[in-house]
CSV table of C-alpha atoms in Angstrom, one decimal:
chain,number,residue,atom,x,y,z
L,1,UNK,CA,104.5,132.1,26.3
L,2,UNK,CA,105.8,136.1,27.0
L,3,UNK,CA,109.4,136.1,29.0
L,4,UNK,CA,107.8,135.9,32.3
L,5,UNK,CA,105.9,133.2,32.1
L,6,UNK,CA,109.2,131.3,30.8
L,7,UNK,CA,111.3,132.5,33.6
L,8,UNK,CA,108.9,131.4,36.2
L,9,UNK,CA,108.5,127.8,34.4
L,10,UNK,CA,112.1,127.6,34.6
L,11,UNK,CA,112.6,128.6,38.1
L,12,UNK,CA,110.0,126.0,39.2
L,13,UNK,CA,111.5,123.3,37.3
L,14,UNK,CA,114.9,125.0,39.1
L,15,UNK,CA,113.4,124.6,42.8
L,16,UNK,CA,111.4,121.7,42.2
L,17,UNK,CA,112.7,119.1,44.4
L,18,UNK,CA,112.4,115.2,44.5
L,19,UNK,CA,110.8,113.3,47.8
L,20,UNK,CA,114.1,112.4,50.1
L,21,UNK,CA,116.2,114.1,48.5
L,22,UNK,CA,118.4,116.4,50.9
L,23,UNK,CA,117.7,118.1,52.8
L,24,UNK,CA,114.6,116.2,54.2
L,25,UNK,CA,111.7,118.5,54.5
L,26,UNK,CA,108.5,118.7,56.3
L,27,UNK,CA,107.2,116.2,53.6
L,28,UNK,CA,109.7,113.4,54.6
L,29,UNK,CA,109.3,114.4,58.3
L,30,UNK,CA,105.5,113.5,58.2
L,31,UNK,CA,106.5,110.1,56.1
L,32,UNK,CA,109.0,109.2,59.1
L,33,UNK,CA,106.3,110.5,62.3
L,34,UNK,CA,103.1,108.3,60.4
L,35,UNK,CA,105.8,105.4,60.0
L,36,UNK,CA,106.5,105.5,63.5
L,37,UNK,CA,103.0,105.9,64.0
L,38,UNK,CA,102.1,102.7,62.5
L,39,UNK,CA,105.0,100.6,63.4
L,40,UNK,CA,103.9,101.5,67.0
L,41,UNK,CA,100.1,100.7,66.0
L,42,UNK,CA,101.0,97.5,64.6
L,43,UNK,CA,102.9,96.2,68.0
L,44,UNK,CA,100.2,97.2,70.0
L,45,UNK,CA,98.0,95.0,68.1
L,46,UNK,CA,100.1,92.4,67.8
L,47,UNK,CA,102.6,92.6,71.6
L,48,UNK,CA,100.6,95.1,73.3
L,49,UNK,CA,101.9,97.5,76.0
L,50,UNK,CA,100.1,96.2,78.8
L,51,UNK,CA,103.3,94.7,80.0
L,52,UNK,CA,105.9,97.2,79.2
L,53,UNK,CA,108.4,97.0,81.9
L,54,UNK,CA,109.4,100.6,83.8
L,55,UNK,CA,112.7,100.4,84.9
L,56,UNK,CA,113.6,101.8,88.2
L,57,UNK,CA,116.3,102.9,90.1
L,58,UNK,CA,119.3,102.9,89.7
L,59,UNK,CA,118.5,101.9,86.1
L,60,UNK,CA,117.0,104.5,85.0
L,61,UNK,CA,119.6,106.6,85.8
L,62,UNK,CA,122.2,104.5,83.5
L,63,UNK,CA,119.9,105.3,81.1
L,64,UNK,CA,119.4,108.5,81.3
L,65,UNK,CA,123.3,109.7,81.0
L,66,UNK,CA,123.6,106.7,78.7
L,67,UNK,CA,121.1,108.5,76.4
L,68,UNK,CA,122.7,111.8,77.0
L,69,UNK,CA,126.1,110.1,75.8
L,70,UNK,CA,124.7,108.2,72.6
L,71,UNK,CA,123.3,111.7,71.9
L,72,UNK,CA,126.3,113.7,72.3
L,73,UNK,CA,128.1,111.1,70.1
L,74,UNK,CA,125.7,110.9,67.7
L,75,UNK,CA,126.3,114.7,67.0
L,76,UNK,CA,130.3,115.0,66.9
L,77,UNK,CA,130.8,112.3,65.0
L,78,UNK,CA,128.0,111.8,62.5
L,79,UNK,CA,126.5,115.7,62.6
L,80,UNK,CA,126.8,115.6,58.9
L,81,UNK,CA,124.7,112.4,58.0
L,82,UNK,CA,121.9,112.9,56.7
L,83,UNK,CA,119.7,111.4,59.2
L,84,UNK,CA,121.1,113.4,61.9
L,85,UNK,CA,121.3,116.6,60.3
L,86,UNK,CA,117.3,116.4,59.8
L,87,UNK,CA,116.6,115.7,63.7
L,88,UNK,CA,118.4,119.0,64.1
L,89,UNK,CA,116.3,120.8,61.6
L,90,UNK,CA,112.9,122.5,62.5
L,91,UNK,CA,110.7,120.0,60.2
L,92,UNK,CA,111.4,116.8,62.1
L,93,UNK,CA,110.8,118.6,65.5
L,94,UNK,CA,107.4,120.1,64.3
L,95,UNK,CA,106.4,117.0,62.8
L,96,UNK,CA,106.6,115.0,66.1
L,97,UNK,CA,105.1,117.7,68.0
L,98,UNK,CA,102.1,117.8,65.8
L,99,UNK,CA,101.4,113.6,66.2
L,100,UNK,CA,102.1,114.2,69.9
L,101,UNK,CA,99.6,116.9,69.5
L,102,UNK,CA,97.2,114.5,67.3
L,103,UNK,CA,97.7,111.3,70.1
L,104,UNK,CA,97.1,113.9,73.1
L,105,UNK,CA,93.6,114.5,71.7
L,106,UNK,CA,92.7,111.1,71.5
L,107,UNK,CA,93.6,111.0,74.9
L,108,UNK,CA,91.0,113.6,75.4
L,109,UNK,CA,88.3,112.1,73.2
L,110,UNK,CA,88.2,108.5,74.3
L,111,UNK,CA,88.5,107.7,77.7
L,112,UNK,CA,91.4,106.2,78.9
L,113,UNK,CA,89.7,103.4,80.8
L,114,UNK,CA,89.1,99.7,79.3
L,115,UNK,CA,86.6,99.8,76.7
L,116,UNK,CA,84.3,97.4,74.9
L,117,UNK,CA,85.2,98.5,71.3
L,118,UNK,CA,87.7,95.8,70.4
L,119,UNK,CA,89.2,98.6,68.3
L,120,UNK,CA,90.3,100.7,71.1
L,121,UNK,CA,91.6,98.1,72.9
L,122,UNK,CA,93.7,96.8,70.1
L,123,UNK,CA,95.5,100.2,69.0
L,124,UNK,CA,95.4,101.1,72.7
L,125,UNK,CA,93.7,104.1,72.3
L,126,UNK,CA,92.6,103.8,75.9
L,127,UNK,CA,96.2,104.4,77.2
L,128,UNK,CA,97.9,106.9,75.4
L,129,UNK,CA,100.5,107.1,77.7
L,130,UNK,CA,101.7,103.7,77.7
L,131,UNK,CA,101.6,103.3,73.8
L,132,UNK,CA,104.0,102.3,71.7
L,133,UNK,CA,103.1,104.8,69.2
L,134,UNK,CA,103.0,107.6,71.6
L,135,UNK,CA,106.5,106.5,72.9
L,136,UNK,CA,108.3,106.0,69.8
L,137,UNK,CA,106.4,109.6,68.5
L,138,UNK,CA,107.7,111.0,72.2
L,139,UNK,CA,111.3,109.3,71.2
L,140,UNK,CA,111.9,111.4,68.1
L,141,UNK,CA,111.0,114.4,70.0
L,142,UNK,CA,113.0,113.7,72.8
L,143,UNK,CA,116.2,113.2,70.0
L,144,UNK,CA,115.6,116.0,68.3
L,145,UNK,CA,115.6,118.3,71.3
L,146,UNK,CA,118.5,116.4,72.8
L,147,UNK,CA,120.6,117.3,69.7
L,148,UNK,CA,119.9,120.7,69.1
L,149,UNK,CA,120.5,121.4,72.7
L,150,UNK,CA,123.7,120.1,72.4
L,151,UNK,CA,124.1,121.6,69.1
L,152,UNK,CA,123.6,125.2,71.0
L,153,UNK,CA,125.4,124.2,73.3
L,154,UNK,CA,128.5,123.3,71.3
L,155,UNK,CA,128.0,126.7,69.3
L,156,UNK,CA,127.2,128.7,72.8
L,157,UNK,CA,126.6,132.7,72.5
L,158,UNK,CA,124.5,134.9,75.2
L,159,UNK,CA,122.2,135.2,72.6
L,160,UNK,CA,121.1,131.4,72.6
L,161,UNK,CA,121.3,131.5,76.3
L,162,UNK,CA,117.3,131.5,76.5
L,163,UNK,CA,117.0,129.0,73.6
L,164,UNK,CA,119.0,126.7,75.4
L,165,UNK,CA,117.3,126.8,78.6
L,166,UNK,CA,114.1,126.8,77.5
L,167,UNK,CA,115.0,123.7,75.4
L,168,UNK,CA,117.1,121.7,77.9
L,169,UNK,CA,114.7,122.2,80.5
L,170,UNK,CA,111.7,120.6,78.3
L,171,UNK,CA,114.6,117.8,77.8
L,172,UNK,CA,115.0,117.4,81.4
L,173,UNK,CA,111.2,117.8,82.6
L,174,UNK,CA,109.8,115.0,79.7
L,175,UNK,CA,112.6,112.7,80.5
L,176,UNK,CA,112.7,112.9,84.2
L,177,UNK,CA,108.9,112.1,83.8
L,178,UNK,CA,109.0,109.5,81.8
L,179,UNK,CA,112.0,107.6,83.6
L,180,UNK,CA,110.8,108.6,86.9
L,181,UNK,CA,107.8,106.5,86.3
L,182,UNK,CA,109.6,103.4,87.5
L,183,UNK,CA,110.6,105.0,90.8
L,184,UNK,CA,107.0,106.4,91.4
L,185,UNK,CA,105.1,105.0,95.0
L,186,UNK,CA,101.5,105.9,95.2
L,187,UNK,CA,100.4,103.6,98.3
L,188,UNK,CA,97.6,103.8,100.6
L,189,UNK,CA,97.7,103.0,104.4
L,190,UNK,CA,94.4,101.8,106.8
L,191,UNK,CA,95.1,103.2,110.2
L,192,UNK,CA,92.5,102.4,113.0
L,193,UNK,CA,92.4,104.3,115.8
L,194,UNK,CA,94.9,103.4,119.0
L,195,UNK,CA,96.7,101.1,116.7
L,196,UNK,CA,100.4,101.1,114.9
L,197,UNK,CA,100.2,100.5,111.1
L,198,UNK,CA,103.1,100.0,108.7
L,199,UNK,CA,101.8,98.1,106.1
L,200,UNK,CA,100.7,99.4,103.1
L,201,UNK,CA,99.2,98.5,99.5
L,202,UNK,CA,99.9,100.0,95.9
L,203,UNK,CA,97.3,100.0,93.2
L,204,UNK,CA,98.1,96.3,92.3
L,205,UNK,CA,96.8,95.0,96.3
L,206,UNK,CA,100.7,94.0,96.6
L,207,UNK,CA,101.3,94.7,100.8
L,208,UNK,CA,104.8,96.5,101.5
L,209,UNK,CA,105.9,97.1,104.9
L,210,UNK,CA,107.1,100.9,105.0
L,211,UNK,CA,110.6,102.0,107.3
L,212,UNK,CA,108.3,103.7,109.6
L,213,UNK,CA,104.7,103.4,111.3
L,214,UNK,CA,101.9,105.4,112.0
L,215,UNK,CA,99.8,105.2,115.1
L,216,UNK,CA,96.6,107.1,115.0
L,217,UNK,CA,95.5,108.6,118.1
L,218,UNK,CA,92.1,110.1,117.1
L,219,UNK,CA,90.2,110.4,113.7
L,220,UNK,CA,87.7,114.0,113.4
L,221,UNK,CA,85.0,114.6,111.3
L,222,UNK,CA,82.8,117.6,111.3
L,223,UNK,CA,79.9,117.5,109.8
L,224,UNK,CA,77.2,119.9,108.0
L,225,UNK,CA,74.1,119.9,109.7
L,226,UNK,CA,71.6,117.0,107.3
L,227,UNK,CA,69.0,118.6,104.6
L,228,UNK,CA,65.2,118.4,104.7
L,229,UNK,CA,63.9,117.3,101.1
L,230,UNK,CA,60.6,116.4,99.6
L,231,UNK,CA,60.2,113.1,98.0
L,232,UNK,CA,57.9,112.1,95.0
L,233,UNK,CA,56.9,108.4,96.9
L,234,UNK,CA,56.0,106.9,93.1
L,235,UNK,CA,60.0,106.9,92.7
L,236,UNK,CA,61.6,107.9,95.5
L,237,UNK,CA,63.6,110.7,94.4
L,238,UNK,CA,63.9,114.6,95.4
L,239,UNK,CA,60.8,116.2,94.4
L,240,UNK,CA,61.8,119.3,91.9
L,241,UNK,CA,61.3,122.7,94.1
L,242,UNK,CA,62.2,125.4,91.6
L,243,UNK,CA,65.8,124.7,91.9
L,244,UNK,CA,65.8,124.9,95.8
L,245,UNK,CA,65.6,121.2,96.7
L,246,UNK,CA,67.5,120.7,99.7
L,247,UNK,CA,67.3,123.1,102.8
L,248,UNK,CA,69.6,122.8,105.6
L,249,UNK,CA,67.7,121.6,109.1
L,250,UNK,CA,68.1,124.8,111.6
L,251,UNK,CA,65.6,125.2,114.4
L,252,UNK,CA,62.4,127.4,114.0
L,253,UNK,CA,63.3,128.2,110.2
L,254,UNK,CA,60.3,127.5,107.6
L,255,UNK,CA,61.2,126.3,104.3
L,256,UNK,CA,59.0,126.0,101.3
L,257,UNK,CA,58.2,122.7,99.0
L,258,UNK,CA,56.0,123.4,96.2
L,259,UNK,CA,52.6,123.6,98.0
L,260,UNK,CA,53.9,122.6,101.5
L,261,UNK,CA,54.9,125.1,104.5
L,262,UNK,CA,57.6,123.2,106.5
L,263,UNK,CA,58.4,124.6,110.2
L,264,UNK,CA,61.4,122.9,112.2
L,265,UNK,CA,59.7,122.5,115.4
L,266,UNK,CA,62.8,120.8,117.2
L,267,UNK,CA,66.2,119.6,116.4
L,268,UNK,CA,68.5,117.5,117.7
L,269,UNK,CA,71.9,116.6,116.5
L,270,UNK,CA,72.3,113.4,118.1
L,271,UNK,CA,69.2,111.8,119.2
L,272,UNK,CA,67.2,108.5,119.5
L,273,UNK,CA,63.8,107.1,119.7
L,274,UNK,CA,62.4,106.5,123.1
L,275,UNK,CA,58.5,105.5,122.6
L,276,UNK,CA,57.0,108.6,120.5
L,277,UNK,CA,59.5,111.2,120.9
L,278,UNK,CA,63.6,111.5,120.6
L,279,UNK,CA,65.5,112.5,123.0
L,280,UNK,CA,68.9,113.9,122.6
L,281,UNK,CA,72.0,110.9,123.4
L,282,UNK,CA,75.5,110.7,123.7
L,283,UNK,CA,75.9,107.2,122.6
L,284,UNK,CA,77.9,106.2,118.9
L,285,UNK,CA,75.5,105.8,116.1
L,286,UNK,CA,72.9,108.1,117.0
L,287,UNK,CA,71.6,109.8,114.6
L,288,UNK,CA,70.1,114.3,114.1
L,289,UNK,CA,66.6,114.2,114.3
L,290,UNK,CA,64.0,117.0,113.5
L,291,UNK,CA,60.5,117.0,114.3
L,292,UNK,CA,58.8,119.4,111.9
L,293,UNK,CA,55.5,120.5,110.9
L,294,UNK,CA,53.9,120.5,107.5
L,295,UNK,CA,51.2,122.9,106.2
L,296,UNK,CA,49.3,122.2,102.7
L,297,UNK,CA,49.1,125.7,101.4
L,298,UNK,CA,45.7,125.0,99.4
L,299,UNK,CA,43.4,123.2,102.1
L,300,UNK,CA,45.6,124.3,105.8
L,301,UNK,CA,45.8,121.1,106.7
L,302,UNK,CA,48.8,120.6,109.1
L,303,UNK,CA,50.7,117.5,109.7
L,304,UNK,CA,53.2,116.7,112.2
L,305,UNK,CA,56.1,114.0,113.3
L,306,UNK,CA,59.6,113.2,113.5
L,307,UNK,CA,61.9,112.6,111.2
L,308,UNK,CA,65.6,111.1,111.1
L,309,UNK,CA,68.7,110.8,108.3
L,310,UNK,CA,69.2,107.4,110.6
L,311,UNK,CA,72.7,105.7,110.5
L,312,UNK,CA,74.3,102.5,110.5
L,313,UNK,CA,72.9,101.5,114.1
L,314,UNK,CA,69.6,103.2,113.5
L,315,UNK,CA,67.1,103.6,110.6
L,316,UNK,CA,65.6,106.1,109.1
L,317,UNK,CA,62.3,107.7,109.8
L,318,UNK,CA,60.6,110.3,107.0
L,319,UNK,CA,57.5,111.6,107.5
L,320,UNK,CA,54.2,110.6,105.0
L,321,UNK,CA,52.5,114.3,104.1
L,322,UNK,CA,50.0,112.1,101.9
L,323,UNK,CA,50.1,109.5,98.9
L,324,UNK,CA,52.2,111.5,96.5
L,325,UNK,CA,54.9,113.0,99.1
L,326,UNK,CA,56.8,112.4,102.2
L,327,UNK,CA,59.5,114.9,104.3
L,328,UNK,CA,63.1,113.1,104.6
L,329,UNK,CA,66.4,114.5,106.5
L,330,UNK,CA,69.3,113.5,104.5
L,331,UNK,CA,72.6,111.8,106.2
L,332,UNK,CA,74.7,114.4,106.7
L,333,UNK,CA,77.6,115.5,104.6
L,334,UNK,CA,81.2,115.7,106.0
L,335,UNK,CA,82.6,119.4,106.2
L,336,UNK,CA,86.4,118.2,107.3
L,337,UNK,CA,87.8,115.3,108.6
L,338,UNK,CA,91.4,114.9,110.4
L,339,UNK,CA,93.7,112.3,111.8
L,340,UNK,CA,95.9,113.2,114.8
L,341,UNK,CA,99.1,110.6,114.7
L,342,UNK,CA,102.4,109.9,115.6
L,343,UNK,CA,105.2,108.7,113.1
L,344,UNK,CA,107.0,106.0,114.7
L,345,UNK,CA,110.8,105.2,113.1
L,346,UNK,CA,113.0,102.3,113.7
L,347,UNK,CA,115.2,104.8,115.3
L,348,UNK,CA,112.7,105.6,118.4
L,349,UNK,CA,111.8,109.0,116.5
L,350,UNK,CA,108.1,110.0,117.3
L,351,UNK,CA,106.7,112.8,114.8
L,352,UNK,CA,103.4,114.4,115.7
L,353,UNK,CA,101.1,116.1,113.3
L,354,UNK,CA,97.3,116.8,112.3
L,355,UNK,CA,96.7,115.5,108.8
L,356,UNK,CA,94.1,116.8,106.9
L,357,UNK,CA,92.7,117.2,103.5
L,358,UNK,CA,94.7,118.9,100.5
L,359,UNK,CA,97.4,119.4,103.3
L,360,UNK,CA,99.6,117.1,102.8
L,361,UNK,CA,102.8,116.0,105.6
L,362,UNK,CA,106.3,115.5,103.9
L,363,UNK,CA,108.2,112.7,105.4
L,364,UNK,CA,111.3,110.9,104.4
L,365,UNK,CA,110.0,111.5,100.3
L,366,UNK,CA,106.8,110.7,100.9
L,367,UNK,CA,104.2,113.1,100.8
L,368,UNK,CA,101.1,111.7,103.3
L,369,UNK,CA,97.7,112.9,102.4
L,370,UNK,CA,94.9,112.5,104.7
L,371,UNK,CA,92.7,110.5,101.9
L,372,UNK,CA,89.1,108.6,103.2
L,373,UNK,CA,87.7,106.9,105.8
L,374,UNK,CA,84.8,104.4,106.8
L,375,UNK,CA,81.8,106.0,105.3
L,376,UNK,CA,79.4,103.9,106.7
L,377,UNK,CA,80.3,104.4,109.9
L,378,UNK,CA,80.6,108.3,109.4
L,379,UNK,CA,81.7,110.4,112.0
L,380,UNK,CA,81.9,107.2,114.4
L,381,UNK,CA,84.6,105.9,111.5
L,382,UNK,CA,87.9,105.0,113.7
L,383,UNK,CA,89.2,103.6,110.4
L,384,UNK,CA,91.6,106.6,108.6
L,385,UNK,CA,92.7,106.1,104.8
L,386,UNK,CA,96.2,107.9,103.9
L,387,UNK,CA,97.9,108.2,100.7
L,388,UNK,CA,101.5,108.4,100.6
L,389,UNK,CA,103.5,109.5,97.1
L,390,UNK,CA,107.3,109.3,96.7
L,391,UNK,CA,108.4,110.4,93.3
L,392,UNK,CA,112.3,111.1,93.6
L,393,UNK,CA,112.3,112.6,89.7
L,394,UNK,CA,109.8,115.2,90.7
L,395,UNK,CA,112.5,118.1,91.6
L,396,UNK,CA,114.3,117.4,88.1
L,397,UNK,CA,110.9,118.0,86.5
L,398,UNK,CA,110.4,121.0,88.3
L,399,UNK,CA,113.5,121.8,87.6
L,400,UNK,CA,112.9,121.7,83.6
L,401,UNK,CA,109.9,123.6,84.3
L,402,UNK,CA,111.6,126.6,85.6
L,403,UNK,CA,114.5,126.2,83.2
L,404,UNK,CA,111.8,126.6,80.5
L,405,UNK,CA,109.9,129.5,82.3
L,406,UNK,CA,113.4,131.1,83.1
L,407,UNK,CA,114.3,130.5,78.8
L,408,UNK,CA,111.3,132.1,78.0
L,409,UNK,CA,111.6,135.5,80.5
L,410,UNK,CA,115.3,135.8,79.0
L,411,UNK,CA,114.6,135.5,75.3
L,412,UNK,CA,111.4,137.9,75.9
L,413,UNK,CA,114.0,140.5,77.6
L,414,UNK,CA,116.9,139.5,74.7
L,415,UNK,CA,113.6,140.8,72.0
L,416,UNK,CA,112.6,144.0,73.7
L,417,UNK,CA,116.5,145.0,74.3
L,418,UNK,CA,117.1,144.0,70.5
L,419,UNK,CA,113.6,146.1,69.4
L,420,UNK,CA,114.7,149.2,71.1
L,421,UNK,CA,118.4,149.4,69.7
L,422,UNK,CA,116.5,149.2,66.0
């Protein structure tokens, strides 16, 4: 062995260090995140999560600036324990952010519904979210970034101004969203038309009666105008047409299926059967109706009727070209739909205002979204469907969000003011 070789043996042996021995590393950080990861596997088997209780307000706030407290504690009086020393170290926080990482794809993989593999169901890989070894994984992160925050911000210089915002507003947005989840209202509200409503249901069927009440005044759909398709009558479905199955129904245009010319003679929006014709109606339920004309391409032999999407009053009507095909009209598909009501308060307040889709109305914390309606009925429906959301945390999460955007701008402009002094 030359010199060399026995001055790198020796330095080895110098360096080499023992598992747990301090400081903890990213070895012992793994051992710690896969024991969580376990202990939180083994009480799903054995307690499950299913009935985890979400505490609410004003609980959640104790909590919160209860956990704050035990943190800020934790580091002034014990920052030189072992233990807490590593959750302010880089290894534990990477650690936890890599099983987070690792639990957040099986939340992509397997779908987070109830399955019929007893295995998923056990180690409640179907909810992630509400798992124990997602929490207690979550936990550690949560602690670590609690204590180096407040280790910044114990130490504070300019220069850790962006660390510290971008870190205390990740603090702020995962906590807020995790404790706000008590507080969280997602209910849904039937309103029929010319009637008050005020109660409402959550996801579970429980009925609560909200402080106000909504009286729908009239309920709009528009619709597109129905489709003309070709069906195979030995299954009943869409016959294939070079990728252009559906055509929409417009007067005197001509469409092509395969062999077949089809001409829209007449149309009529609303229309109903009177002997061998339709003729066009103003009366609920009646459905468009086309009469077309159908020319085989290969012998010119031309076939003509009505046809109708029907509706819930009325049936349908397709036209039989010969054994293998008929003409349909689809039912029409909704284009928008709209409720015009009045909030009613115990106060004697009356708030007007159109709802409709993807634009929400904010009201006392809720957010009211215009959400379904009676679909068999269609554009007759008098029956509207709202959602209301109330999640009080939400501004603390945004919040977070822009602390962490507003971090990230400062430290970017703290790097390119360092780089051009160099």
């Amino acid at each position: 062995m030359n010199l060399f070789d026995k001055n790198m043996s020796e330095n080895t042996i110098k360096f080499q260090r023992k598992l747990w021995e301090n400081p903890w590393g990213y070895a012992e950080s793994f051992f710690i995140g896969f024991g969580l990861m376990l202990t939180g596997f083994f009480l799903e088997v054995f307690a499950g999560s299913e009935h985890i209780v979400t505490v609410s307000y004003p609980y959640n706030i104790f909590i919160l600036f209860g956990y704050i407290l035990v943190l800020f504690v934790l580091y002034k009086k014990f920052a030189d324990k072992q233990l807490i020393r590593w959750l302010t170290k880089v290894p534990a926080s990477i650690s936890s952010i890599v099983l987070i990482t690792i639990l957040v794809m099986f939340m992509g993989i397997i779908p987070q519904v109830p399955s019929t593999n007893n295995l998923i169901n056990n180690l409640g890989l179907n909810r992630i979210t509400t798992n124990w070894a997602f929490l207690l994984i979550l936990f550690q992160f949560l602690t670590c970034l609690g204590l180096i925050s407040i280790k910044r911000i114990l130490q504070f210089k300019w220069s850790n101004f962006g660390f510290i915002l971008n870190h205390v507003g990740l603090f702020l947005a995962l906590t807020a969203g995790m404790l706000g989840t008590g507080d969280l209202q997602r209910l849904s509200i039937n309103l029929y038309e010319e009637k008050p409503s005020w109660i409402a249901t959550d996801a579970q069927n429980n009925q609560l009666e909200l402080p106000f009440a909504f009286y729908l005044k009239d309920f709009v759909i528009e619709e597109y105008a129905p489709k003309l398709a070709l069906i195979d009558n030995s299954t009943g479905s869409i016959s294939q047409n070079k990728g252009n199955n559906l055509y929409l129904v417009e007067k005197d245009e001509t469409y092509f299926f395969n062999n077949f010319e089809v001409t829209v003679e007449d149309y009529l929006p609303n229309a109903i059967r009177f002997g061998m014709r339709y003729e066009p109606v103003n009366e609920i339920g009646a459905p468009p109706a086309a009469f077309i004309s159908v020319k085989n391409i290969e012998n010119d032999s031309i076939q003509k009727g009505w046809i109708s999407s029907g509706s819930f009053r009325y049936s349908y009507e397709s036209l039989k070209i010969n054994d293998a095909y008929s003409m349909v009209m689809t039912i029409p598909e909704a284009k928008k739909f709209s409720s015009d009501i009045d909030i009613l308060t115990k106060e004697g307040e009356r708030i007007s205002t159109v709802l409709e889709v993807n634009k929400p109305f904010k009201f006392r914390g809720y957010k009211i979204y215009q959400l379904s309606y009676d679909d068999k009925m269609g554009k007759w429906s008098n029956l509207s469907v709202l959602e209301l959301v109330k999640d009080p945390w939400l501004p603390l999460i945004y919040l977070g969000i822009f602390m962490m955007i507003a971090g990230a701008i400062y430290m970017f402009w703290m790097g390119n003011k360092i780089t051009k002094n160099e």
